CSV table of C-alpha atoms in Angstrom, one decimal:
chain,number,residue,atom,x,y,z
A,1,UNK,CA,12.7,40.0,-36.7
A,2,UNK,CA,12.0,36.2,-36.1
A,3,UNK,CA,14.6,36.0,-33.5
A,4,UNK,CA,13.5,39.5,-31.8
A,5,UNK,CA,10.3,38.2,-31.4
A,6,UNK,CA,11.4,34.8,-30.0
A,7,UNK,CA,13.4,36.5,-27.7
A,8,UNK,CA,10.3,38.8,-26.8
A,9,UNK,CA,8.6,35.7,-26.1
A,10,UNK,CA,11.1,33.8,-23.8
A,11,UNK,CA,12.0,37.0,-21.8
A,12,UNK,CA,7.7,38.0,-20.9
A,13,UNK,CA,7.9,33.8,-20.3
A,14,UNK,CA,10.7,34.5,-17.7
A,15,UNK,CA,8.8,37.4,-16.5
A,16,UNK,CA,5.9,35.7,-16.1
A,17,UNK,CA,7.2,32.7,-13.9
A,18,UNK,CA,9.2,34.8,-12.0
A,19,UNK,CA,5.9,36.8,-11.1
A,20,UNK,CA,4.1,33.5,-10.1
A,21,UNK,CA,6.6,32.2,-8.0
A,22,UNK,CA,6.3,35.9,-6.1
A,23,UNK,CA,2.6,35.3,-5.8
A,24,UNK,CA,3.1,31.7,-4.3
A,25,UNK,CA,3.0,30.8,-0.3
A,26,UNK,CA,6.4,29.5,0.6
A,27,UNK,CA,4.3,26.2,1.5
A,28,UNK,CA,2.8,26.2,-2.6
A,29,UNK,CA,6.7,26.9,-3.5
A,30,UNK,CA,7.4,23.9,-1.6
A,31,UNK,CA,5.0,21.8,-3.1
A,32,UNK,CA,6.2,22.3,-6.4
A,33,UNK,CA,9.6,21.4,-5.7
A,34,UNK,CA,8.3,18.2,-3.9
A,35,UNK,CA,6.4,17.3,-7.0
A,36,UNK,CA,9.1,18.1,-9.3
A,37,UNK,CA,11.5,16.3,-7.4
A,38,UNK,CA,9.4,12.9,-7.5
A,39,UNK,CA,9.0,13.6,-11.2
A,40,UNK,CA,12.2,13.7,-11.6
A,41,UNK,CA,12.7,10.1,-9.7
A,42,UNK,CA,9.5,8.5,-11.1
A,43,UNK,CA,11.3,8.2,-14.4
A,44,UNK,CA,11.2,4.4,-15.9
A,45,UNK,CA,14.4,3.9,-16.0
A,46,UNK,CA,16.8,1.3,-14.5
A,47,UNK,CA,19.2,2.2,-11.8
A,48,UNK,CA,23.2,1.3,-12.0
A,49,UNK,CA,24.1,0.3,-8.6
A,50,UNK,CA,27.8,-0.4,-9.7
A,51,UNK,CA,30.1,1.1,-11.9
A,52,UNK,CA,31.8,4.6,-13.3
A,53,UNK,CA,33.6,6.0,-16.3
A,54,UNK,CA,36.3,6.2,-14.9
A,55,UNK,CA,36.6,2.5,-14.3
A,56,UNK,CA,35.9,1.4,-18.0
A,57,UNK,CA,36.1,-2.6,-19.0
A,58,UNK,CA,39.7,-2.9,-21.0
A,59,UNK,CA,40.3,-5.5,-24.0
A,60,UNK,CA,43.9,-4.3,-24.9
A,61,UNK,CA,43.3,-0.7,-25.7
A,62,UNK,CA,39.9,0.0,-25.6
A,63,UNK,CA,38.2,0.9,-23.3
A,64,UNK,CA,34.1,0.8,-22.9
A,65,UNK,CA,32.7,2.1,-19.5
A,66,UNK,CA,30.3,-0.4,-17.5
A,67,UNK,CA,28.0,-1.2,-14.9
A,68,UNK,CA,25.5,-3.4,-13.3
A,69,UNK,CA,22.0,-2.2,-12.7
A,70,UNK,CA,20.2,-3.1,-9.8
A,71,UNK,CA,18.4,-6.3,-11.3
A,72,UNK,CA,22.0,-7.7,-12.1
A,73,UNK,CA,21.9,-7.2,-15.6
A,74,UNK,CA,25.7,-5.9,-16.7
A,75,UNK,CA,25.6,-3.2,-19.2
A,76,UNK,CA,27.9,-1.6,-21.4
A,77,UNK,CA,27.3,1.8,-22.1
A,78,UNK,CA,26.3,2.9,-25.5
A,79,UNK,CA,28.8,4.9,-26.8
A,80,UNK,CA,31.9,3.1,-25.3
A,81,UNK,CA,30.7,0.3,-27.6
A,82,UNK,CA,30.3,2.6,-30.4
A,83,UNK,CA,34.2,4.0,-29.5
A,84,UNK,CA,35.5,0.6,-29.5
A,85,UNK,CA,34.3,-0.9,-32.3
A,86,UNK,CA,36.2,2.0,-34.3
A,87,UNK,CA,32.7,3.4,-35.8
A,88,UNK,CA,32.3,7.2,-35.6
A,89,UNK,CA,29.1,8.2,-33.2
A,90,UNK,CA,26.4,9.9,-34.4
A,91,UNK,CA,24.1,12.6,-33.1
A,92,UNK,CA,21.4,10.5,-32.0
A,93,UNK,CA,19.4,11.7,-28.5
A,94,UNK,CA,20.3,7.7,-27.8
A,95,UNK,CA,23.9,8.3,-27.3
A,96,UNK,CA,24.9,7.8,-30.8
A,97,UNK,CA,23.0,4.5,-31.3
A,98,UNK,CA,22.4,5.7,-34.7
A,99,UNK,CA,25.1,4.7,-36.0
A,100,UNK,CA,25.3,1.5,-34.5
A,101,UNK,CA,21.7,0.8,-36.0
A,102,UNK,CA,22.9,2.1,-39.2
A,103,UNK,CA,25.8,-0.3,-39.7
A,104,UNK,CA,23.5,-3.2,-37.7
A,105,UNK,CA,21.0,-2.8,-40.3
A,106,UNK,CA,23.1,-1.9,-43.1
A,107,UNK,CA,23.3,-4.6,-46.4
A,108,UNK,CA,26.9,-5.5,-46.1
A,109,UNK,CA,26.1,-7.4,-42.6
A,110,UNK,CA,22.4,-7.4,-42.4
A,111,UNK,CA,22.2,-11.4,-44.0
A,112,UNK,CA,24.7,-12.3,-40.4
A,113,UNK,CA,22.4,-10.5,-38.2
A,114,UNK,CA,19.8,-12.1,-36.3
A,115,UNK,CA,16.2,-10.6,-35.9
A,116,UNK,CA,16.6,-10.6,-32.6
A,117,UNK,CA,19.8,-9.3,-32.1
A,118,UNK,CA,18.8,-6.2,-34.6
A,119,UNK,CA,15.8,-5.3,-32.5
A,120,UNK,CA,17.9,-5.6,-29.3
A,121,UNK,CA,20.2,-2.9,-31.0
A,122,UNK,CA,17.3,-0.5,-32.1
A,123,UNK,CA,16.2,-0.5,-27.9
A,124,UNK,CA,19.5,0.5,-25.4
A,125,UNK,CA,18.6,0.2,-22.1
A,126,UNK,CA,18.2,3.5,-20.6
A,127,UNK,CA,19.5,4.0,-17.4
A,128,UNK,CA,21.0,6.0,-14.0
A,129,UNK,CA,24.5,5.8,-13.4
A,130,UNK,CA,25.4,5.8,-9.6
A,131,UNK,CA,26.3,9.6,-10.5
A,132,UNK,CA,22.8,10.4,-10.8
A,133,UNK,CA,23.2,10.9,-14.7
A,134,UNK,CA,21.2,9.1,-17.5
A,135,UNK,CA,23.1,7.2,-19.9
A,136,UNK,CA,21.7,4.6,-22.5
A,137,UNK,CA,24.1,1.0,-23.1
A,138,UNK,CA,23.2,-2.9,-24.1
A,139,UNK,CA,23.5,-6.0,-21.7
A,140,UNK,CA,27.4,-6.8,-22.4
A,141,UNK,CA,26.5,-9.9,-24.6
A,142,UNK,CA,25.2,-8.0,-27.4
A,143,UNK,CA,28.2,-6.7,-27.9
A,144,UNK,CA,29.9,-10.4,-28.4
A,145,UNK,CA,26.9,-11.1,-30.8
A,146,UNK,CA,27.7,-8.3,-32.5
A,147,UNK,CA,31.4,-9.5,-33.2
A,148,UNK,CA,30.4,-12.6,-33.8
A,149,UNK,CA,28.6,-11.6,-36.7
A,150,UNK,CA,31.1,-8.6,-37.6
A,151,UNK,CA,33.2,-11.7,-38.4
A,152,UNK,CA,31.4,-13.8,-39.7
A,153,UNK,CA,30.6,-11.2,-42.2
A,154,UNK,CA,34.1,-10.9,-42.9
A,155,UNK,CA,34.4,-14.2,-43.6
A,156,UNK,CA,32.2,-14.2,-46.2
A,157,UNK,CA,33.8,-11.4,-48.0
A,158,UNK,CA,30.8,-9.3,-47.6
A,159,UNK,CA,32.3,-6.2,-45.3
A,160,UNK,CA,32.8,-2.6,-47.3
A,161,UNK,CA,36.1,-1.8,-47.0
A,162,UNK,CA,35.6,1.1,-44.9
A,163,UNK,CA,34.3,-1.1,-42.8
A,164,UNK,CA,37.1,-3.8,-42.2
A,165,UNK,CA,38.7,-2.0,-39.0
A,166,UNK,CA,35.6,-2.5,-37.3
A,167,UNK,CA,36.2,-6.0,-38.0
A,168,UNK,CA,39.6,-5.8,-36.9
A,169,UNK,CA,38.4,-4.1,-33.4
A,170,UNK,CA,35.6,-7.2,-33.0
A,171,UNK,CA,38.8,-9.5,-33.7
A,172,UNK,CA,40.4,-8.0,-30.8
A,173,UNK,CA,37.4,-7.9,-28.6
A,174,UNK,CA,37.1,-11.4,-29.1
A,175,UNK,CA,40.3,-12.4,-27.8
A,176,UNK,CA,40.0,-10.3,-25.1
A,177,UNK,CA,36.9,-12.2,-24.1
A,178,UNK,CA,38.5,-15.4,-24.5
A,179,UNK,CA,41.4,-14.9,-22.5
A,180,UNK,CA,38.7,-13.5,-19.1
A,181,UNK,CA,36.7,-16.4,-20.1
A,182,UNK,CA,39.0,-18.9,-19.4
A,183,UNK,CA,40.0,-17.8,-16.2
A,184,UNK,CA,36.4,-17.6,-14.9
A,185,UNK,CA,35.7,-20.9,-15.9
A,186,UNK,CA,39.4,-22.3,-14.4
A,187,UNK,CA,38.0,-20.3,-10.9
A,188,UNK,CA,34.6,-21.8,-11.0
A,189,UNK,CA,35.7,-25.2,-11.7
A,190,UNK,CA,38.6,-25.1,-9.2
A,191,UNK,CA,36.6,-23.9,-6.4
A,192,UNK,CA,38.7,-20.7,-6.3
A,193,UNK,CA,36.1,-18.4,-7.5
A,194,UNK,CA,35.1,-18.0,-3.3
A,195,UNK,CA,38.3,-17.4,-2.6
A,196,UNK,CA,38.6,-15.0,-4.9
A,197,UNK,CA,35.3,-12.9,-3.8
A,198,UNK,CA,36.7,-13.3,-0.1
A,199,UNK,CA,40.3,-11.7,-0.8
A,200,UNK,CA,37.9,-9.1,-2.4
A,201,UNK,CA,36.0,-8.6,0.7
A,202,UNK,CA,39.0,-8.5,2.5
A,203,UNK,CA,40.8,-5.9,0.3
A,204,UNK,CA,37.6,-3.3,1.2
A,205,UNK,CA,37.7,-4.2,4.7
A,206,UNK,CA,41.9,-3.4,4.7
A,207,UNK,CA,41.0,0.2,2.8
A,208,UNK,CA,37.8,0.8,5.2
A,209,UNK,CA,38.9,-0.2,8.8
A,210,UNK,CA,41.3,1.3,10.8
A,211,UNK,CA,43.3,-0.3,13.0
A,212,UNK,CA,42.6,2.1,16.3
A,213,UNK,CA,40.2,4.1,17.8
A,214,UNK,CA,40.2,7.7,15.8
A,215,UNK,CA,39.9,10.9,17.6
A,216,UNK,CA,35.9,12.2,17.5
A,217,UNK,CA,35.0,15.1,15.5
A,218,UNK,CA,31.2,15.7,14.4
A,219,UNK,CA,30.5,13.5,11.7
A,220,UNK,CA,27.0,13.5,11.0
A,221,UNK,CA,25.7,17.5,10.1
A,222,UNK,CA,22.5,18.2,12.2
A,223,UNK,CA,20.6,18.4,8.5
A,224,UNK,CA,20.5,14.4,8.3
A,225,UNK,CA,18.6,14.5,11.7
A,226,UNK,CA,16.3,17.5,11.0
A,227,UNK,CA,15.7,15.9,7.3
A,228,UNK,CA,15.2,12.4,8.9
A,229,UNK,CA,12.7,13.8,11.6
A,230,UNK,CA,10.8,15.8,8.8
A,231,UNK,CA,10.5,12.6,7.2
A,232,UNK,CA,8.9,10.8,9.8
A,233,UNK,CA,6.7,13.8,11.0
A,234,UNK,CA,8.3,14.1,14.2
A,235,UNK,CA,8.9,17.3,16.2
A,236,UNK,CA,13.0,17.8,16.1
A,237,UNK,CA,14.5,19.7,18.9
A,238,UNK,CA,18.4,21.3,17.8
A,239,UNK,CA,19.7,21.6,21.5
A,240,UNK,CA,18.8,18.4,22.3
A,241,UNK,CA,22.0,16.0,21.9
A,242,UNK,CA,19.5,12.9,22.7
A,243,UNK,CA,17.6,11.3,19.7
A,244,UNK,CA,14.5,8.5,20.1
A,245,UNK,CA,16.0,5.5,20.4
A,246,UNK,CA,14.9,4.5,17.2
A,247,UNK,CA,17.2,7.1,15.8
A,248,UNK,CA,19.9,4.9,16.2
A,249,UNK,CA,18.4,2.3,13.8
A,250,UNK,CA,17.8,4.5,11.0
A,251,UNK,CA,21.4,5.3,10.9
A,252,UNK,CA,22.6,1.7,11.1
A,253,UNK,CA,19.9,1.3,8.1
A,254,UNK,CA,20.7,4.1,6.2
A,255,UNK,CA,24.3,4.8,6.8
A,256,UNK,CA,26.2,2.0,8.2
A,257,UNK,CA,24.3,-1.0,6.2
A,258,UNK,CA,24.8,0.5,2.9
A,259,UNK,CA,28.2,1.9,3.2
A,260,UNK,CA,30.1,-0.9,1.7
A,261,UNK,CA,30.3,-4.8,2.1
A,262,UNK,CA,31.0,-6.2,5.5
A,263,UNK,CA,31.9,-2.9,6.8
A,264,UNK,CA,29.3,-2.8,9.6
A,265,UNK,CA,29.7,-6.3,10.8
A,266,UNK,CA,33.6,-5.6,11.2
A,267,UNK,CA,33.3,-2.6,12.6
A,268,UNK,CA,30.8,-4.4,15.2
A,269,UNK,CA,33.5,-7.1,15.8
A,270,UNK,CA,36.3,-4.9,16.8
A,271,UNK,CA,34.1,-2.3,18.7
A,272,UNK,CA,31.7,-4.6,20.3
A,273,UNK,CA,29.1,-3.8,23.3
A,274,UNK,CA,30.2,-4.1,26.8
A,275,UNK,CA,28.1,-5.3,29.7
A,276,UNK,CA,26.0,-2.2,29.9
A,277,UNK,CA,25.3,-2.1,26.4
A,278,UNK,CA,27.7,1.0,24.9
A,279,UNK,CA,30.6,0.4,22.6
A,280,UNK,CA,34.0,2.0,23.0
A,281,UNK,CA,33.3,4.6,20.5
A,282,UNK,CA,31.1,5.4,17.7
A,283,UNK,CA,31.5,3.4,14.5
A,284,UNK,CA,33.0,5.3,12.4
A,285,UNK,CA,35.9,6.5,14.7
A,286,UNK,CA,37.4,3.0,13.4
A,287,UNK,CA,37.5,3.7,9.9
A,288,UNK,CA,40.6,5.0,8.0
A,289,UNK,CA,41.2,8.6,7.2
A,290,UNK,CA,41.8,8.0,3.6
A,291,UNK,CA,39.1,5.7,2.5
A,292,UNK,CA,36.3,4.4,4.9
A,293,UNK,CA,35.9,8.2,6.6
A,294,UNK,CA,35.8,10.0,3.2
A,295,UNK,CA,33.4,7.3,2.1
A,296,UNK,CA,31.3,8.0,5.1
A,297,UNK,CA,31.0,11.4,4.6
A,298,UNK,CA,30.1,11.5,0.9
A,299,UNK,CA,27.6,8.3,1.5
A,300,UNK,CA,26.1,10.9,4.2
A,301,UNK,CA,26.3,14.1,1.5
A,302,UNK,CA,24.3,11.4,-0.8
A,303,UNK,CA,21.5,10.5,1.8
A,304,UNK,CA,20.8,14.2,2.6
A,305,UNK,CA,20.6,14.7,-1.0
A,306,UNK,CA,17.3,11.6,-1.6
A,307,UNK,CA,16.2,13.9,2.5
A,308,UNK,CA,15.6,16.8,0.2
A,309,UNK,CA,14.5,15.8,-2.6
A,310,UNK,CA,11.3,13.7,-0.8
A,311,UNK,CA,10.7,16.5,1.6
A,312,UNK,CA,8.4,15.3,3.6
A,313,UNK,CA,7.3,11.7,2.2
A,314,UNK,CA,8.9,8.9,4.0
A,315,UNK,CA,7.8,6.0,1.2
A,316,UNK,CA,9.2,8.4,-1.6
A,317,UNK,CA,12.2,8.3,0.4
A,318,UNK,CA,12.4,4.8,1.2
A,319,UNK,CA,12.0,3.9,-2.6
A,320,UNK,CA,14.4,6.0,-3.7
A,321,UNK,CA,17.1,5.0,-1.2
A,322,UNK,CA,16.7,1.1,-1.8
A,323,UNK,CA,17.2,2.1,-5.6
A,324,UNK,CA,20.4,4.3,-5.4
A,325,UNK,CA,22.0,3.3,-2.3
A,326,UNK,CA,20.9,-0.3,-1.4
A,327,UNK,CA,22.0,-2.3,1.4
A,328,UNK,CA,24.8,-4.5,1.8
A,329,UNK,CA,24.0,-7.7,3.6
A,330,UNK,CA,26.2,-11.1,3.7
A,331,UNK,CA,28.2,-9.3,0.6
A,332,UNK,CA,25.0,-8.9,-1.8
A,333,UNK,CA,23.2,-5.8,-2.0
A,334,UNK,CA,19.5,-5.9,-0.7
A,335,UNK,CA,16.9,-3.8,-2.0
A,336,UNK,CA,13.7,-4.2,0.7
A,337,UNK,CA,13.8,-2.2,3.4
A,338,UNK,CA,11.8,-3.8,6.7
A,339,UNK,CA,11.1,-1.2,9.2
A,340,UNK,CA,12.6,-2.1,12.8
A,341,UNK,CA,9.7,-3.6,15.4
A,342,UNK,CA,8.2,-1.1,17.0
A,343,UNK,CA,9.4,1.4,14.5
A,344,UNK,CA,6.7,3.9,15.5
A,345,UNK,CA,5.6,2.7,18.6
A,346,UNK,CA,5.9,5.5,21.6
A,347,UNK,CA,8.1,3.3,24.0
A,348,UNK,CA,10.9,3.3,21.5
A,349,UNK,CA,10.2,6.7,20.4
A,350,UNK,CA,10.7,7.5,24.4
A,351,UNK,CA,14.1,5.8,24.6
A,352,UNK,CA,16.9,8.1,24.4
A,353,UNK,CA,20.9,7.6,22.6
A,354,UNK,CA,22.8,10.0,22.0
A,355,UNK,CA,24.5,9.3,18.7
A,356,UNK,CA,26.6,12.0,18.0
């Protein structure tokens, strides 16, 4: 009878929402999307700007997905740690923290835990992964903490016995961080540490660039201009191939500048202006099939997606773009977008390029 009635109850729920959204205006419709959309992005949480599961952090066999968050802070992600220190997760809303808590708190290791170090545990950092999902994890230090005092704890004899392969998963955590340790101090001592981070930069520019001019096909869908226009409350004509001039810098902002790192100024380099101002071809004719063009697109697919999801409200937009997809500038990501001069002002506006 219970469940009947429940069931009663959700189904004239349904009905009843379905009948108010057939009462609304398209225009009310659209205003509730809006504001559930900026709900949705309003949430306090920090934003990864680097990192995926399927690119975990590996000590020897384990494996514990990571990422940096926008502020720089590298995080581990809850239960990866959990996983690899050989404790089974729990059922906790926090990703399984529970049990992490549990054992932090517990009395065989509580004396070789710090205060500080247990409250750090009872608060993950909650998060957006570059996916879009929400995931909970610890700065990557607390994790070193915690097998330092996994082993210490051993040491003293004070360990359960179910609980000594945890200890023997901290041992090999430990050495794993002792061995990548050493060979970032050796590179920052030795100078080599800038080498490395150019032979980086010079790895994404191999995988991004190509080495001719591509054939053109229609890159950029006509939705990134109507959203774009929408955005900035200007009137977009579909038959016209000519944007404002302006137009042009949005897409070097939002596209080109956050695509990946020194990706625009190369592709500037070998597709410069001539004397009358026009480049060879369009940018992205030099980037590869396999990498820098598939990147384009799905940085493109990404943009439209933060177009929608403001609507019509440029500063939403702006926000949540500098968040998610920040821009790449000298190799380091920049979050503050600074409108181009004379950004709205009616002689740039007036100034056609086409584009596409």
């Amino acid at each position: 009878m219970l469940g009947e009635k429940m069931s009663e109850n959700s189904e004239g729920k349904a009905r009843g929402g379905f009948a108010r959204a057939e009462i609304l205006t398209p225009e009310q419709r659209k205003e509730i999307a809006v504001k559930a959309a900026k709900t949705r992005w309003a949430e306090d949480v920090a934003l990864a700007t680097h990192g995926s599961a399927d690119h975990p952090l590996r000590v020897g066999d384990l494996e514990i997905p990571c990422y940096v968050l926008a502020d720089g802070r590298r995080v581990l992600h809850h239960r990866g740690m959990v996983s690899a220190l050989g404790m089974a997760r729990g059922g906790s809303s926090k990703g399984g923290g529970d049990r992490l808590v549990h054992f932090i708190t517990g009395k065989s290791i509580k004396e070789c835990i710090s205060s500080a170090l247990e409250e750090v545990t009872k608060n993950p950092i909650k998060f957006r992964a570059p996916n879009g999902k929400l995931a909970y994890g610890y700065e990557a230090q607390i994790l070193a903490d915690i097998c330092d005092a996994v082993l210490a704890a051993r040491k003293k004899g004070v360990l359960q016995k179910q609980q000594l392969h945890i200890a023997e998963r901290c041992e090999i955590l430990v050495r794993g961080f002792a061995r990548v340790g050493i060979i970032a101090l050796v590179d920052e001592a030795t100078g080599y540490q800038a080498v490395r981070e150019r032979d980086a930069l010079n790895k994404i520019l191999e995988n991004f660039i190509a080495k001719e001019l591509q054939p053109w096909v229609k890159t950029f869908p006509d939705e990134f201009y109507q959203n774009l226009f929408k955005l900035r409350g200007w009137s977009y004509k579909p038959l016209n191939p000519k944007k404002p001039g302006v137009v042009a810098y949005y897409t070097v902002d939002l596209i080109y500048e956050r695509l990946a790192p020194g990706v625009l100024d190369e592709l500037k380099r070998i597709n410069p202006k001539n004397e009358k101002g026009r480049r060879k071809g369009k940018l992205f004719q030099y980037l590869t099939k396999e990498i820098g063009y598939q990147k384009l697109k799905e940085h493109i697919s990404s943009v439209m997606a933060l177009q929608r999801a403001c609507g019509d409200d440029w500063n939403l937009f702006m926000t949540m773009i500098n968040r998610a997809l920040p821009k790449h500038i000298d190799g380091k990501q920049m979050r503050l977008f600074v409108s181009p001069a004379s950004v709205d002002g009616q002689e740039m506006l007036n100034q056609s390029y086409e584009l596409d």
